[in-house]
mmCIF file of C-alpha atoms in Angstrom:
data_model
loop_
_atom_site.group_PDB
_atom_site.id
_atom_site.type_symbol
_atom_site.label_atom_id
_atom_site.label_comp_id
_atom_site.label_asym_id
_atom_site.label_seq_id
_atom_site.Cartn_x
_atom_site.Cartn_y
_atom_site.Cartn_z
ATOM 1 C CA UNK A 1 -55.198 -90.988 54.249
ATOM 2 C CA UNK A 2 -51.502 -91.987 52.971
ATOM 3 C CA UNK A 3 -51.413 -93.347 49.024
ATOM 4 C CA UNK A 4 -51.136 -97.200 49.132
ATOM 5 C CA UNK A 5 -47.427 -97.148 47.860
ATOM 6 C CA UNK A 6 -46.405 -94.121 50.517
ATOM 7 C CA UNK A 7 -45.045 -95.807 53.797
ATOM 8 C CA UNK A 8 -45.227 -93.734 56.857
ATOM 9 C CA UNK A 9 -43.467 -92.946 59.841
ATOM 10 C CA UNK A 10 -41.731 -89.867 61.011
ATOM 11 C CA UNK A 11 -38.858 -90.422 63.839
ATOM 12 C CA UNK A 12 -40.230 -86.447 65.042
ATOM 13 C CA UNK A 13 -42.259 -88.084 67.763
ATOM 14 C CA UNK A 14 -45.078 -86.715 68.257
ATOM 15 C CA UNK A 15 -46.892 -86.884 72.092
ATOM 16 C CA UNK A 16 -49.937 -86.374 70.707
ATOM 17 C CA UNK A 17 -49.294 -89.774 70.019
ATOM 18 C CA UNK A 18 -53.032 -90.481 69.525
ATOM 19 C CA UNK A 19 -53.416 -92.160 66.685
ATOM 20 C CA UNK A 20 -56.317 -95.126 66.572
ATOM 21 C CA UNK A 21 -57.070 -97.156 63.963
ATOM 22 C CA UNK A 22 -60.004 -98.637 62.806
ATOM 23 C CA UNK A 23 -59.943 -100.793 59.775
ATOM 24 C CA UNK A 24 -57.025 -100.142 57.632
ATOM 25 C CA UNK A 25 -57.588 -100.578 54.190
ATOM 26 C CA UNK A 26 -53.879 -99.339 53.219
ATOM 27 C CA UNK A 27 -53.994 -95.483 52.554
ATOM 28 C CA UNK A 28 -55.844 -94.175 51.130
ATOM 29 C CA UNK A 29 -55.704 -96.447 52.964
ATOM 30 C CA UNK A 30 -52.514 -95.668 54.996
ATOM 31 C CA UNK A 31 -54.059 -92.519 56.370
ATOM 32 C CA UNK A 32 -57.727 -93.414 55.492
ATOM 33 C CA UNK A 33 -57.964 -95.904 57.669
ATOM 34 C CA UNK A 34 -56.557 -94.790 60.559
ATOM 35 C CA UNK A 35 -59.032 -92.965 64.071
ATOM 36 C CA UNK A 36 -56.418 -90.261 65.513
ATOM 37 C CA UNK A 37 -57.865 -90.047 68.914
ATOM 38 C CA UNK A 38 -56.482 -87.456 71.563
ATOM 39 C CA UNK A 39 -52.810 -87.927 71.589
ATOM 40 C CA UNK A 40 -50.602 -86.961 68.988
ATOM 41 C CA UNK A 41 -46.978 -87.312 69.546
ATOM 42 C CA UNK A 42 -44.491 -85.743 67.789
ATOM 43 C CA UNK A 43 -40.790 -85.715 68.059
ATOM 44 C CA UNK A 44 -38.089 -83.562 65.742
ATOM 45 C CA UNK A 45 -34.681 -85.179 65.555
ATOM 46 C CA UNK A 46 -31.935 -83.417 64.828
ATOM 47 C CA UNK A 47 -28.928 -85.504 64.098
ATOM 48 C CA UNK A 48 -25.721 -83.367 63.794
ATOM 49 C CA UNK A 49 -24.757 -80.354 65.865
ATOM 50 C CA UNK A 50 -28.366 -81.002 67.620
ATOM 51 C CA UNK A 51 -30.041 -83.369 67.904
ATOM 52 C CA UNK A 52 -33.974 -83.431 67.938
ATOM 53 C CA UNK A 53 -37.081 -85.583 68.338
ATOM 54 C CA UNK A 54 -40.069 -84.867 67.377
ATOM 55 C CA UNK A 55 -42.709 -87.467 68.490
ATOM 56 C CA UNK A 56 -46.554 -87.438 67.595
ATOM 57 C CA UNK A 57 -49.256 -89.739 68.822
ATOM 58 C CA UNK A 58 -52.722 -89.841 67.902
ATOM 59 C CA UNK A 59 -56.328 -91.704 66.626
ATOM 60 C CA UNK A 60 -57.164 -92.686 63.461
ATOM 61 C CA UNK A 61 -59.601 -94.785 61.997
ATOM 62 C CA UNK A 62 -61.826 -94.430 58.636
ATOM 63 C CA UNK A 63 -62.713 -96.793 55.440
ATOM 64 C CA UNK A 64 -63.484 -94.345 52.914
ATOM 65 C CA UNK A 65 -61.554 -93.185 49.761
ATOM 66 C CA UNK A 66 -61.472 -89.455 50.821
ATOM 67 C CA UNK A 67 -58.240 -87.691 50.540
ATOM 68 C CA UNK A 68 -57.392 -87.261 53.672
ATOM 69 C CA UNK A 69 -53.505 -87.125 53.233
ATOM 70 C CA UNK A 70 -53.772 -84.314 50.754
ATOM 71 C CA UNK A 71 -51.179 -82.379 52.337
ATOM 72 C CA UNK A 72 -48.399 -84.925 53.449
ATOM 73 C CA UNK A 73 -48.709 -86.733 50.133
ATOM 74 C CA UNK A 74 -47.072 -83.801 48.245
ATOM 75 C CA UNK A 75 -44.178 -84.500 50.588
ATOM 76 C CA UNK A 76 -43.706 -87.601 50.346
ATOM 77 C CA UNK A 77 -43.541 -87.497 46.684
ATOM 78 C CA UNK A 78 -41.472 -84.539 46.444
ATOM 79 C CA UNK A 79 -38.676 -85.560 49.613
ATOM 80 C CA UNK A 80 -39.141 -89.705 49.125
ATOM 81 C CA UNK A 81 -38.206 -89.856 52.846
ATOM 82 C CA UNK A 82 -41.716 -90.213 54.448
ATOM 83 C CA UNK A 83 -41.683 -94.184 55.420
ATOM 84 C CA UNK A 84 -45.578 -95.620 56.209
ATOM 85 C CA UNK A 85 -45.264 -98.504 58.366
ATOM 86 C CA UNK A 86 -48.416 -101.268 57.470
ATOM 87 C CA UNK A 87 -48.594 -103.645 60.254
ATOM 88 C CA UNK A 88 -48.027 -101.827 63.730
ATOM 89 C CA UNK A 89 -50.723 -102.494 66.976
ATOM 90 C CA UNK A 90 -51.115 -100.661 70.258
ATOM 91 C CA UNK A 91 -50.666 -101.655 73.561
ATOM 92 C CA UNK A 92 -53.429 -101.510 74.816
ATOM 93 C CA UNK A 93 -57.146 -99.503 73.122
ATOM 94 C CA UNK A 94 -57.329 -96.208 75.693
ATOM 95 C CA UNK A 95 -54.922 -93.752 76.128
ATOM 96 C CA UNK A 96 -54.616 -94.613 79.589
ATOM 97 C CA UNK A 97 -52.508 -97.898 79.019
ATOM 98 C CA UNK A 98 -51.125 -97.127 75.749
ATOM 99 C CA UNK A 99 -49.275 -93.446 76.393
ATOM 100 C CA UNK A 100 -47.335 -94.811 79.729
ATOM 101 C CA UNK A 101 -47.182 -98.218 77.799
ATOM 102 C CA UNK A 102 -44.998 -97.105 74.411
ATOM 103 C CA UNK A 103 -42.699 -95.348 77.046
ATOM 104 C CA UNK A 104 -42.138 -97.891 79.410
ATOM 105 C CA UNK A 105 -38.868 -100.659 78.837
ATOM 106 C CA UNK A 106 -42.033 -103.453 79.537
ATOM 107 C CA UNK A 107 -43.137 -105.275 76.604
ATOM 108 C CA UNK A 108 -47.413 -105.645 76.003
ATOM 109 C CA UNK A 109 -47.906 -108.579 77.529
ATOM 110 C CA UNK A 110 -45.440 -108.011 80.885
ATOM 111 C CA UNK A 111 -46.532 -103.973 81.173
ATOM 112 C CA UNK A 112 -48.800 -103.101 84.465
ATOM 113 C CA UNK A 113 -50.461 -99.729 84.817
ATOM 114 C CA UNK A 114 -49.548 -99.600 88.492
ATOM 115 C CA UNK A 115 -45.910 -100.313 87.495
ATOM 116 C CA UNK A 116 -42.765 -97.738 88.513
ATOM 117 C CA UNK A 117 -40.121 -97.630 86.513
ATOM 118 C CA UNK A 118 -37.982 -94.969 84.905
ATOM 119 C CA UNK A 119 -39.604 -94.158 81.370
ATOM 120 C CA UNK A 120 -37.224 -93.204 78.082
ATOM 121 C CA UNK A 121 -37.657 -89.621 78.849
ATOM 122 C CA UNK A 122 -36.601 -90.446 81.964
ATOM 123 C CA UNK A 123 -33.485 -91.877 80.546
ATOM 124 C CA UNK A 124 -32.897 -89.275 77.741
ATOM 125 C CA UNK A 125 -33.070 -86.469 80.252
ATOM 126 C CA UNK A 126 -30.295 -88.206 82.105
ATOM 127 C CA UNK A 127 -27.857 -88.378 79.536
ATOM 128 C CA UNK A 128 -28.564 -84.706 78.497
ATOM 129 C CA UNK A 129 -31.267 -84.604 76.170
ATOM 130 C CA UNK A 130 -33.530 -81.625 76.250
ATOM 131 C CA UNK A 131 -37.402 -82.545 76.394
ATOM 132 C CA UNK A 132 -40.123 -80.639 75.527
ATOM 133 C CA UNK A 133 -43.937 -81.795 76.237
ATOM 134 C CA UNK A 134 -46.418 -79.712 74.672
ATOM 135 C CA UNK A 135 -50.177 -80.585 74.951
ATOM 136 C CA UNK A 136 -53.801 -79.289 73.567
ATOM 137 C CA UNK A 137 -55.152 -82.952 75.211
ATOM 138 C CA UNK A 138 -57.103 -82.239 78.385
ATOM 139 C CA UNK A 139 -55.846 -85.953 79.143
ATOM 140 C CA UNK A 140 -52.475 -85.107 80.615
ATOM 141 C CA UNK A 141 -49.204 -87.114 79.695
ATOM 142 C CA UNK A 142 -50.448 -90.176 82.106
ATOM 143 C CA UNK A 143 -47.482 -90.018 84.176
ATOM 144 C CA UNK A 144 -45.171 -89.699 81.309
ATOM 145 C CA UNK A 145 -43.735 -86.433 81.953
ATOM 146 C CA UNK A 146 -44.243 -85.673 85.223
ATOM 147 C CA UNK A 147 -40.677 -85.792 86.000
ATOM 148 C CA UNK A 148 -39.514 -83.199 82.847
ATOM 149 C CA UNK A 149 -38.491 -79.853 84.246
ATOM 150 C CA UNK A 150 -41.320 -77.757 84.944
ATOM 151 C CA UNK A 151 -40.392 -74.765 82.418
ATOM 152 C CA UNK A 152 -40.581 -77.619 79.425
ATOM 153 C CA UNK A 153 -44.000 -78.396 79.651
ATOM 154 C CA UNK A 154 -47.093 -76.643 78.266
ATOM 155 C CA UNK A 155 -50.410 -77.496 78.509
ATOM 156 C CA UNK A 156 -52.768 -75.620 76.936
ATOM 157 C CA UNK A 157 -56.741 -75.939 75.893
ATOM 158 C CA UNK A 158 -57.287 -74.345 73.047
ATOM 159 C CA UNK A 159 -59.975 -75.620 69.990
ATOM 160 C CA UNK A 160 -57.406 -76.636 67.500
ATOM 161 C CA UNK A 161 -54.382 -78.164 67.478
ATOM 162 C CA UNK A 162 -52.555 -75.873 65.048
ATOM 163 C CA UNK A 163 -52.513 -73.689 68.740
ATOM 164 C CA UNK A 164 -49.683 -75.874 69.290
ATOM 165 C CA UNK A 165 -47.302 -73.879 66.854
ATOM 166 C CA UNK A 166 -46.772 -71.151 68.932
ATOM 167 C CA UNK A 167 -45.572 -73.226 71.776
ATOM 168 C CA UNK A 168 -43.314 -75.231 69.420
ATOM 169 C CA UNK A 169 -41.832 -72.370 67.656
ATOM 170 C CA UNK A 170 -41.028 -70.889 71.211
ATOM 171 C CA UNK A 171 -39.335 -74.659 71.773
ATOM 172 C CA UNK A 172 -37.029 -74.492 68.669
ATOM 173 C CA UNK A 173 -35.632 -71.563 69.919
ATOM 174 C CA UNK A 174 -34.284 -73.122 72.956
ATOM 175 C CA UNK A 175 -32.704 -76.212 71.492
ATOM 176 C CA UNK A 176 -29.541 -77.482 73.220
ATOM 177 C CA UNK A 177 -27.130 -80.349 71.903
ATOM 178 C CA UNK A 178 -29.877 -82.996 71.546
ATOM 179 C CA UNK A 179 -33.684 -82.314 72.269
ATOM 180 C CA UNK A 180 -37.067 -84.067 71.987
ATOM 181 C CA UNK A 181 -40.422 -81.830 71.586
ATOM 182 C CA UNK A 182 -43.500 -84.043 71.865
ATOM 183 C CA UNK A 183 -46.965 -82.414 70.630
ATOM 184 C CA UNK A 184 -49.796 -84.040 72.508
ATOM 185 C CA UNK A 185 -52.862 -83.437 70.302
ATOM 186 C CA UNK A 186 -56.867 -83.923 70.726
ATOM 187 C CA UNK A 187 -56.202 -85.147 66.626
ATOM 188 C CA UNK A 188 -59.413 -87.462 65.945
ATOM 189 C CA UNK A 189 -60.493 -87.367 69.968
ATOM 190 C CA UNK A 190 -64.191 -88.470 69.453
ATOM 191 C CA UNK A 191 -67.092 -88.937 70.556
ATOM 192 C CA UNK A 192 -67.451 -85.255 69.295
ATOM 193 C CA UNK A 193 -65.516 -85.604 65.496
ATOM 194 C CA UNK A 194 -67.210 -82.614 64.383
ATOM 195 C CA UNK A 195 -65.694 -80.033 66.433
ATOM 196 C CA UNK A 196 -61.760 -81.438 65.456
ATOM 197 C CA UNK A 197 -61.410 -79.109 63.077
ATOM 198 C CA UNK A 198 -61.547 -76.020 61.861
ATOM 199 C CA UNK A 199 -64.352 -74.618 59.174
ATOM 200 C CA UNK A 200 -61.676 -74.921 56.261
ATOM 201 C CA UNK A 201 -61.516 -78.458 56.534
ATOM 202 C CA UNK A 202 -65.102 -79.150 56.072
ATOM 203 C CA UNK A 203 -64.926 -80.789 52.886
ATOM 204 C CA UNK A 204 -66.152 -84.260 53.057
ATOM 205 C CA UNK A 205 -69.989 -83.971 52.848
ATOM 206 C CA UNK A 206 -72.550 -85.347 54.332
ATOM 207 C CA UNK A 207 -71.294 -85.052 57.840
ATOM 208 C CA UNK A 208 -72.245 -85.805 61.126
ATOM 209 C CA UNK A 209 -72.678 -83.084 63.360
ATOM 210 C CA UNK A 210 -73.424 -84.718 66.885
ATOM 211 C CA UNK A 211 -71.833 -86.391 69.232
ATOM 212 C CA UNK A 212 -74.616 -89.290 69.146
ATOM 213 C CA UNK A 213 -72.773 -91.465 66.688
ATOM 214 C CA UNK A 214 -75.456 -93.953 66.499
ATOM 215 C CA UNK A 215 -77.507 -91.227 65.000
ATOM 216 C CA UNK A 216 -75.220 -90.887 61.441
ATOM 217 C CA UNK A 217 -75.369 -92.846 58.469
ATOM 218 C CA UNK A 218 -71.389 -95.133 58.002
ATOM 219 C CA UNK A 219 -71.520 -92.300 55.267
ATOM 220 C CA UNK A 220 -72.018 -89.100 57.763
ATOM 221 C CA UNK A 221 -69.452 -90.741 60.576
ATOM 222 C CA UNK A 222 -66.875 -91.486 58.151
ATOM 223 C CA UNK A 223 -66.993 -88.254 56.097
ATOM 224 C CA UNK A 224 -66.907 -86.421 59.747
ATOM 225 C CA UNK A 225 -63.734 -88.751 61.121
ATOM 226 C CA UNK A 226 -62.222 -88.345 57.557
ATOM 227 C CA UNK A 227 -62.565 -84.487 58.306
ATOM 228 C CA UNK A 228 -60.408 -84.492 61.162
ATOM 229 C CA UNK A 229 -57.967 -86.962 59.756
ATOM 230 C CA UNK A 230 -57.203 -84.389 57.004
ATOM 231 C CA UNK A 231 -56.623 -81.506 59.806
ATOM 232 C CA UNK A 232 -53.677 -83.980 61.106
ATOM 233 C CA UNK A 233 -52.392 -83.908 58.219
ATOM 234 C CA UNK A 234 -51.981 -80.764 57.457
ATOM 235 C CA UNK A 235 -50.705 -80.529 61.260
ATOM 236 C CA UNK A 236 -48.090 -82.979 60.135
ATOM 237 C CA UNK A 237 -47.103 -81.211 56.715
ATOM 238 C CA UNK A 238 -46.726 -77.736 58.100
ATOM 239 C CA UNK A 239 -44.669 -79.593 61.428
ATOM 240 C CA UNK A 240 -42.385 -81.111 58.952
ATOM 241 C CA UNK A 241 -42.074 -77.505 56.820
ATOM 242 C CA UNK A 242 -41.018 -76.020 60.031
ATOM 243 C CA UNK A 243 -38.388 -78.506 60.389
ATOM 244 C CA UNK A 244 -36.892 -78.151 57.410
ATOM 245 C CA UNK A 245 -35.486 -74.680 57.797
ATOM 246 C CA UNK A 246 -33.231 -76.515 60.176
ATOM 247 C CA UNK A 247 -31.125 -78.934 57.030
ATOM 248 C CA UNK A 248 -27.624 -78.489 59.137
ATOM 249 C CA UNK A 249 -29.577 -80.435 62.172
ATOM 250 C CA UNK A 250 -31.033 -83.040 59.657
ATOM 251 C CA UNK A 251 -34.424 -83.374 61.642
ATOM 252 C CA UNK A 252 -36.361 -86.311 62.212
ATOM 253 C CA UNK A 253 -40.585 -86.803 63.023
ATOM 254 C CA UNK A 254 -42.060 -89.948 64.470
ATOM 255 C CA UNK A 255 -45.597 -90.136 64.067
ATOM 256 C CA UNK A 256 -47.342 -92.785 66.048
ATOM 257 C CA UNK A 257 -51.456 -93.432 67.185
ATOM 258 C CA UNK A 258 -52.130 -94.780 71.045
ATOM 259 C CA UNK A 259 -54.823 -97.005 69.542
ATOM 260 C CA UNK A 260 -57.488 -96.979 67.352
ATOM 261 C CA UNK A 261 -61.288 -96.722 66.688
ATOM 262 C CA UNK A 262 -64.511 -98.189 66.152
ATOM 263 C CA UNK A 263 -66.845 -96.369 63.392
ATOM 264 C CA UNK A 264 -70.051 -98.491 64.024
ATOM 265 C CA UNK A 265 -68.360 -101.854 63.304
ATOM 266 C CA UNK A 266 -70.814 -104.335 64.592
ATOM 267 C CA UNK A 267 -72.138 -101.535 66.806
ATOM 268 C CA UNK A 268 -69.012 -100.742 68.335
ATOM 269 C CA UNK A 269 -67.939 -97.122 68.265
ATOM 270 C CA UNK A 270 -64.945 -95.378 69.736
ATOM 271 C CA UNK A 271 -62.333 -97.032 71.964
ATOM 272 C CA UNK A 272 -61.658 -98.507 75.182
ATOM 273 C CA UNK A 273 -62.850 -102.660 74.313
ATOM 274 C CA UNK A 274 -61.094 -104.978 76.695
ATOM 275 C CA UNK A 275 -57.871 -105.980 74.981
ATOM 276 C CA UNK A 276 -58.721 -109.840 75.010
ATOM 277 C CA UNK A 277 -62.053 -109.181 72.683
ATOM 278 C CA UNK A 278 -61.015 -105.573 71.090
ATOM 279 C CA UNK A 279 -61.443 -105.843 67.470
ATOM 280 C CA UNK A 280 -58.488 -104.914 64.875
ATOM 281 C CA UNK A 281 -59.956 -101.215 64.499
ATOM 282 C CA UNK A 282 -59.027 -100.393 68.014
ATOM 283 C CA UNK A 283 -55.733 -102.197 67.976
ATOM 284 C CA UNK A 284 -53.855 -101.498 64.367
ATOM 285 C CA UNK A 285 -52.431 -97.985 64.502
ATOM 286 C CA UNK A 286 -50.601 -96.173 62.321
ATOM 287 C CA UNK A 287 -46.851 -95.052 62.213
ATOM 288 C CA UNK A 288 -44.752 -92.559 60.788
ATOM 289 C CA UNK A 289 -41.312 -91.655 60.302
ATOM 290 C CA UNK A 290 -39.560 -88.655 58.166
ATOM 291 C CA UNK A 291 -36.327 -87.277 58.288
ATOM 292 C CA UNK A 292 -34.113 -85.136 56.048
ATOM 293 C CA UNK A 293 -31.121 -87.341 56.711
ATOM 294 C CA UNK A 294 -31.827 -89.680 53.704
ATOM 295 C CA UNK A 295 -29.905 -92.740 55.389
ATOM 296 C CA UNK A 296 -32.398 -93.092 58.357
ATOM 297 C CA UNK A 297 -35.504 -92.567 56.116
ATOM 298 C CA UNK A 298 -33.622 -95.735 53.968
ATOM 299 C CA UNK A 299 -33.205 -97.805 57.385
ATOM 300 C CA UNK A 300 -36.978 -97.203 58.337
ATOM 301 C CA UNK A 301 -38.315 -98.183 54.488
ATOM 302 C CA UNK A 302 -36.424 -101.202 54.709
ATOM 303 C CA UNK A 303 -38.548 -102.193 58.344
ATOM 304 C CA UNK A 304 -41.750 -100.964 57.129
ATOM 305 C CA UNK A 305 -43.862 -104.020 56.013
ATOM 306 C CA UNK A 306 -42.717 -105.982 59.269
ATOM 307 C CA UNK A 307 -45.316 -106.609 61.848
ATOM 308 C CA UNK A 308 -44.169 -104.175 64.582
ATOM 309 C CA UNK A 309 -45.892 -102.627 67.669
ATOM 310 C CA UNK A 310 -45.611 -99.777 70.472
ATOM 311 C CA UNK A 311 -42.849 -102.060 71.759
ATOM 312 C CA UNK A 312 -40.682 -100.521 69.179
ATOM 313 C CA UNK A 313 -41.179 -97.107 70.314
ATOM 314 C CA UNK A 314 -38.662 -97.723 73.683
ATOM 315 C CA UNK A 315 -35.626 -98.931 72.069
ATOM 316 C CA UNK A 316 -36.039 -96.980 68.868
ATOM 317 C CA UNK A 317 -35.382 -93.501 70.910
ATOM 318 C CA UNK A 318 -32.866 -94.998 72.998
ATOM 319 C CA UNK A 319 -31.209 -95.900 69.917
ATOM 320 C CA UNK A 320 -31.990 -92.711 67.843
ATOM 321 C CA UNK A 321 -29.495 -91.103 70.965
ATOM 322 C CA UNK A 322 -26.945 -93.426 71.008
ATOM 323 C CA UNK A 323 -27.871 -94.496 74.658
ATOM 324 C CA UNK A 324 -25.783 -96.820 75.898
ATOM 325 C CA UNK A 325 -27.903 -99.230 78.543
ATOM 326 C CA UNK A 326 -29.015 -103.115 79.133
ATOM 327 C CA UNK A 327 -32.599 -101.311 78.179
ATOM 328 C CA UNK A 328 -32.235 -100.953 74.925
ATOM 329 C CA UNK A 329 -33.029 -104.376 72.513
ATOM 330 C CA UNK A 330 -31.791 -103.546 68.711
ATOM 331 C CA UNK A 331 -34.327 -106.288 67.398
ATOM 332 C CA UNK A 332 -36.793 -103.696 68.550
ATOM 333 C CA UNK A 333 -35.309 -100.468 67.598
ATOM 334 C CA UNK A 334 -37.040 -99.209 64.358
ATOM 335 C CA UNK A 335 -34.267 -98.143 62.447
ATOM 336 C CA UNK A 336 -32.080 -101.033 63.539
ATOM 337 C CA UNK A 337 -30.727 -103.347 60.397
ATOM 338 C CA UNK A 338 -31.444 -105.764 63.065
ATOM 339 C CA UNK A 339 -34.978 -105.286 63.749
ATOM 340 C CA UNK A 340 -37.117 -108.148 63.929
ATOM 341 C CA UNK A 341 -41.214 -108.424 63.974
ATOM 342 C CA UNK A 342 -42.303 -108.939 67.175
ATOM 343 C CA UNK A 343 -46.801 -109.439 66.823
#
């Protein structure tokens, strides 16, 4: 879905965080090879007078050479501040584990879904950051956001994610000093691919029309999850056009998947494998970061070939608002000088 030499990564993080991946050929192969599942993140950061975070999170898998980063590419090669990062894997393969995961100050391997602990949202809203949740994912924020202020969080059911804008204009109208507006999408949410998007985006033929994977052709499947990988991306590139009306804020998007997918591999399809025998597909996800302050984009191209995971996503918006804490680990942050791989 992204061009091989496009890196991507947007520090707007999205909460529609879903984004799977399957194989991961490198975009066209970036994008292409990435299963955008239900969550999709996204976070606008604004870095001067206000400061916001956009944060996305979503599913995507594919192994195809369809264009399915049509829109964002355009962007990329007209701002040169999109940053694709390569070699980034989930927490865990379900939204379940990988949502409260990415959030949480435990690492992968220490992180317990019965576990209590003050998120980063938690910790932003304490020093004064604004949050907004907004979802179109029937699959709730998994605890995330349960503690945000009542009046910042939508949730909404709609057939498209682009139902999303309204809600997220509404939020950009309420901005205070810093802020953080997460999108929680259905993005690449299977087993139903087909209905992802709307009749516009039909354009990879044949297509599988069923919710019976087992019943396509590789061809059919991966036309159909293509299809809905495109749809994100024109989610992304009219997210990011939105942001930049706001220059004097220099805004930020972080674009990040909660796992990835299975297209048929050796008769695996969709998600959920335990973590011990999950293959690659369901484990390599893709991430994002854009911003219109040119010196962060520079910081996150610099990190973008190191072998990273949802670990990052903690200390990298701690850091992103100057927070102050034993919590926060540079070596992890993503647009630290001092970040370090850590698969």
């Amino acid at each position: 879905m992204f061009s091989v030499n496009i890196s991507w990564f947007n520090l707007v993080l999205v909460t529609t965080i879903i984004i799977s991946i399957m194989n991961f050929k490198l975009f066209s192969i970036a994008y292409a090879n990435f299963s955008q599942d239900n969550l999709l993140l996204s976070i606008f950061l604004f870095l001067s007078y206000f400061s916001l975070l956009y944060f996305i999170l979503a599913t995507f898998v594919s192994y195809s050479t369809n264009d399915t980063n049509f829109y964002t590419k355009q962007i990329a090669k007209d701002t040169q501040r999109l940053v694709y990062f390569s070699e980034v894997s989930s927490c865990g393969t379900s939204t379940s584990v990988s949502l409260p995961c990415m959030f949480s100050s435990s690492k992968r391997q220490d992180y317990k879904s019965f576990e209590f602990k003050e998120n980063a949202l938690d910790i932003l809203q304490k020093i004064g950051v604004k949050i907004f949740w907004l979802s179109n994912n029937t699959g709730a924020c998994k605890g995330v956001c349960d503690r945000i202020e009542n009046k910042q969080v939508k949730m909404i059911n709609a057939e498209y994610d682009e139902a999303l804008f309204v809600d997220f204009d509404e939020a950009l109208k309420q901005l205070d000093s810093q802020n953080i507006v997460i999108l929680h999408v259905q993005g690449s949410h299977g087993s139903a691919y087909y209905k992802r998007y709307p009749q516009s985006f039909k354009k990879f033929q044949p297509s599988c029309e069923t919710n019976q994977l087992e019943k396509c052709s590789s061809k059919e499947l991966v036309n159909t999850y293509d299809k809905t990988i495109l749809y994100t991306d024109y989610i992304l590139s009219e997210l990011i056009k939105k942001l930049e009306k706001y220059k004097d804020y220099k805004p930020s998007v972080l674009y990040v998947s909660d796992h990835g997918e299975s297209l048929g591999e050796n008769g695996l399809y969709l998600h959920s494998m335990p973590d011990a025998i999950a293959p690659s597909t369901q484990t390599h996800v893709p991430l994002i970061f854009y911003s219109l302050d040119k010196n962060l984009s520079d910081k996150a191209a610099k990190n973008k070939d190191l072998k990273l995971s949802h670990d990052n996503i903690f200390s990298t918006l701690l850091g992103y608002f100057s927070v102050k804490s034993s919590f926060y680990d540079e070596t992890y942050d993503l647009l630290s000088t001092k970040l370090k791989e850590n698969l």
